[in-house]
Every structure is written in C-alpha cells, then in structure tokens.
C-alpha cells in the first residue's frame, strides 16, 4: 500500500478555521482536501508532509509545527492500485501566506462551513473529531465507483 501524508492547517484552538485546497489535477480532482501526497524515496512522513504543504499551498512549516493526529487506510476493492494510507497532521503554525499552486487552489473555511459534499466521502466521519483535538486510526473501504464509502471503522487513539 503506498504511503501519503495529509496536512490540515488550522487557526484557533479548538480549531475555528481550516485551510482546504480545491484539487485541480490528478487523484481527487475537483474535491476540496488538505495538502499532501506521496512520500519520496528515503523520506520520512513528516518531511514529506512539510514538502507537500509548501509545494501545494505555499505555507512554510517545520517538522516541529506538525501535530500528528493519526492514520487512515483507504481500500479500493474495485481498483486495488488506488489503495493507500495517509498520515494525518494538524498544522497550527507556519510562515507565509496561502498561495495557489498548479495542483491546489487554497481557501479558508469556518469549521461550520466545511464543504463536506465537495470532499472525499470519508472526511465527514473523522475530520470533526480531529478538529476537536482527537487522534484517530481508521480504515475506509470504498464502493464499486471508488467514491462512495462502503464500510468505515474509526477509533480514537
Ligand atoms: P502526484 O500528483 O503524483 O505528485 P501526490 O501529490 O504525491 O501526487 P496525491 O495528490 O495523489 O499525491 O496524494 C493524495 C492526497 O489525497 C494525499 O494528501 C491524501 C489525500 N487523500 C487521498 N484519499 C483521501 C480520502 N479518501 N480522504 C481524504 N484525503 C485523501 O481526506
Ligand atoms: Na497531492
Ligand atoms: Na503533490
């Protein structure tokens, strides 16, 4: 299973606003999501998260700015080549301002206005808990269309 990262920049504690990006290309195109991607060879999860955050939305964080909040496994029985897992990070501090990249158009959302209908279908099951400060571990099984959630298990760490 390939490994990826997902960074969730937030303001306020507990979180009041979250920076999401509208993905413009590739996997998840047209969806709002956090910022992240695949590890490069020899790279740690935290290093990959810092690199992808900068590449995709221009925010500069250091590894110490990242708060590890858990891990999710995504399983696509109809397309096993899509299977991957995600190391999740909340990012409360950084340097710089959000900037559009070729991959993502960043946008701030109040927590009450998070556009779950325009996000991956699993997000509504775990993102609210993460934004309340919980750490989670979970597994999502997608349906035939690789979009709908067929089965999901989330537990608190
Ligand atoms: P390329 O374009 O090959 O460099 P890369 O940016 O390395 O891609 P990408 O964009 O394919 O990787 O990584 C997928 C991103 O989408 C990761 O940040 C994890 C995130 N992601 C994938 N499935 C998700 C899901 N079901 N729910 C979610 N985020 C998901 O919230
Ligand atoms: Na990405
Ligand atoms: Na990327």
CSV table of N, CA, C and O and ligand atoms in Angstrom, one decimal, residues 23 36-37 52 56 103, ligand 2:
chain,number,residue,atom,x,y,z
A,23,UNK,N,-8.5,20.7,-5.4
A,23,UNK,CA,-7.5,20.0,-6.2
A,23,UNK,C,-7.9,20.1,-7.7
A,23,UNK,O,-9.0,19.9,-8.1
A,36,UNK,N,-1.1,17.4,0.7
A,36,UNK,CA,-0.2,16.3,1.0
A,36,UNK,C,0.0,15.4,-0.3
A,36,UNK,O,-0.5,15.8,-1.4
A,37,UNK,N,0.7,14.4,-0.1
A,37,UNK,CA,1.0,13.5,-1.3
A,37,UNK,C,1.9,12.4,-0.9
A,37,UNK,O,2.1,12.1,0.3
A,52,UNK,N,5.2,18.7,0.8
A,52,UNK,CA,3.9,18.8,0.1
A,52,UNK,C,3.1,20.1,0.5
A,52,UNK,O,2.5,20.7,-0.4
A,56,UNK,N,2.2,22.6,-2.4
A,56,UNK,CA,0.8,22.7,-2.9
A,56,UNK,C,0.1,24.0,-2.5
A,56,UNK,O,-0.9,24.4,-3.1
A,103,UNK,N,-1.4,22.6,-8.5
A,103,UNK,CA,-2.2,21.4,-8.1
A,103,UNK,C,-3.4,21.8,-7.3
A,103,UNK,O,-4.5,21.2,-7.3
B,2,LIG,NA1,-1.1,15.8,-3.5
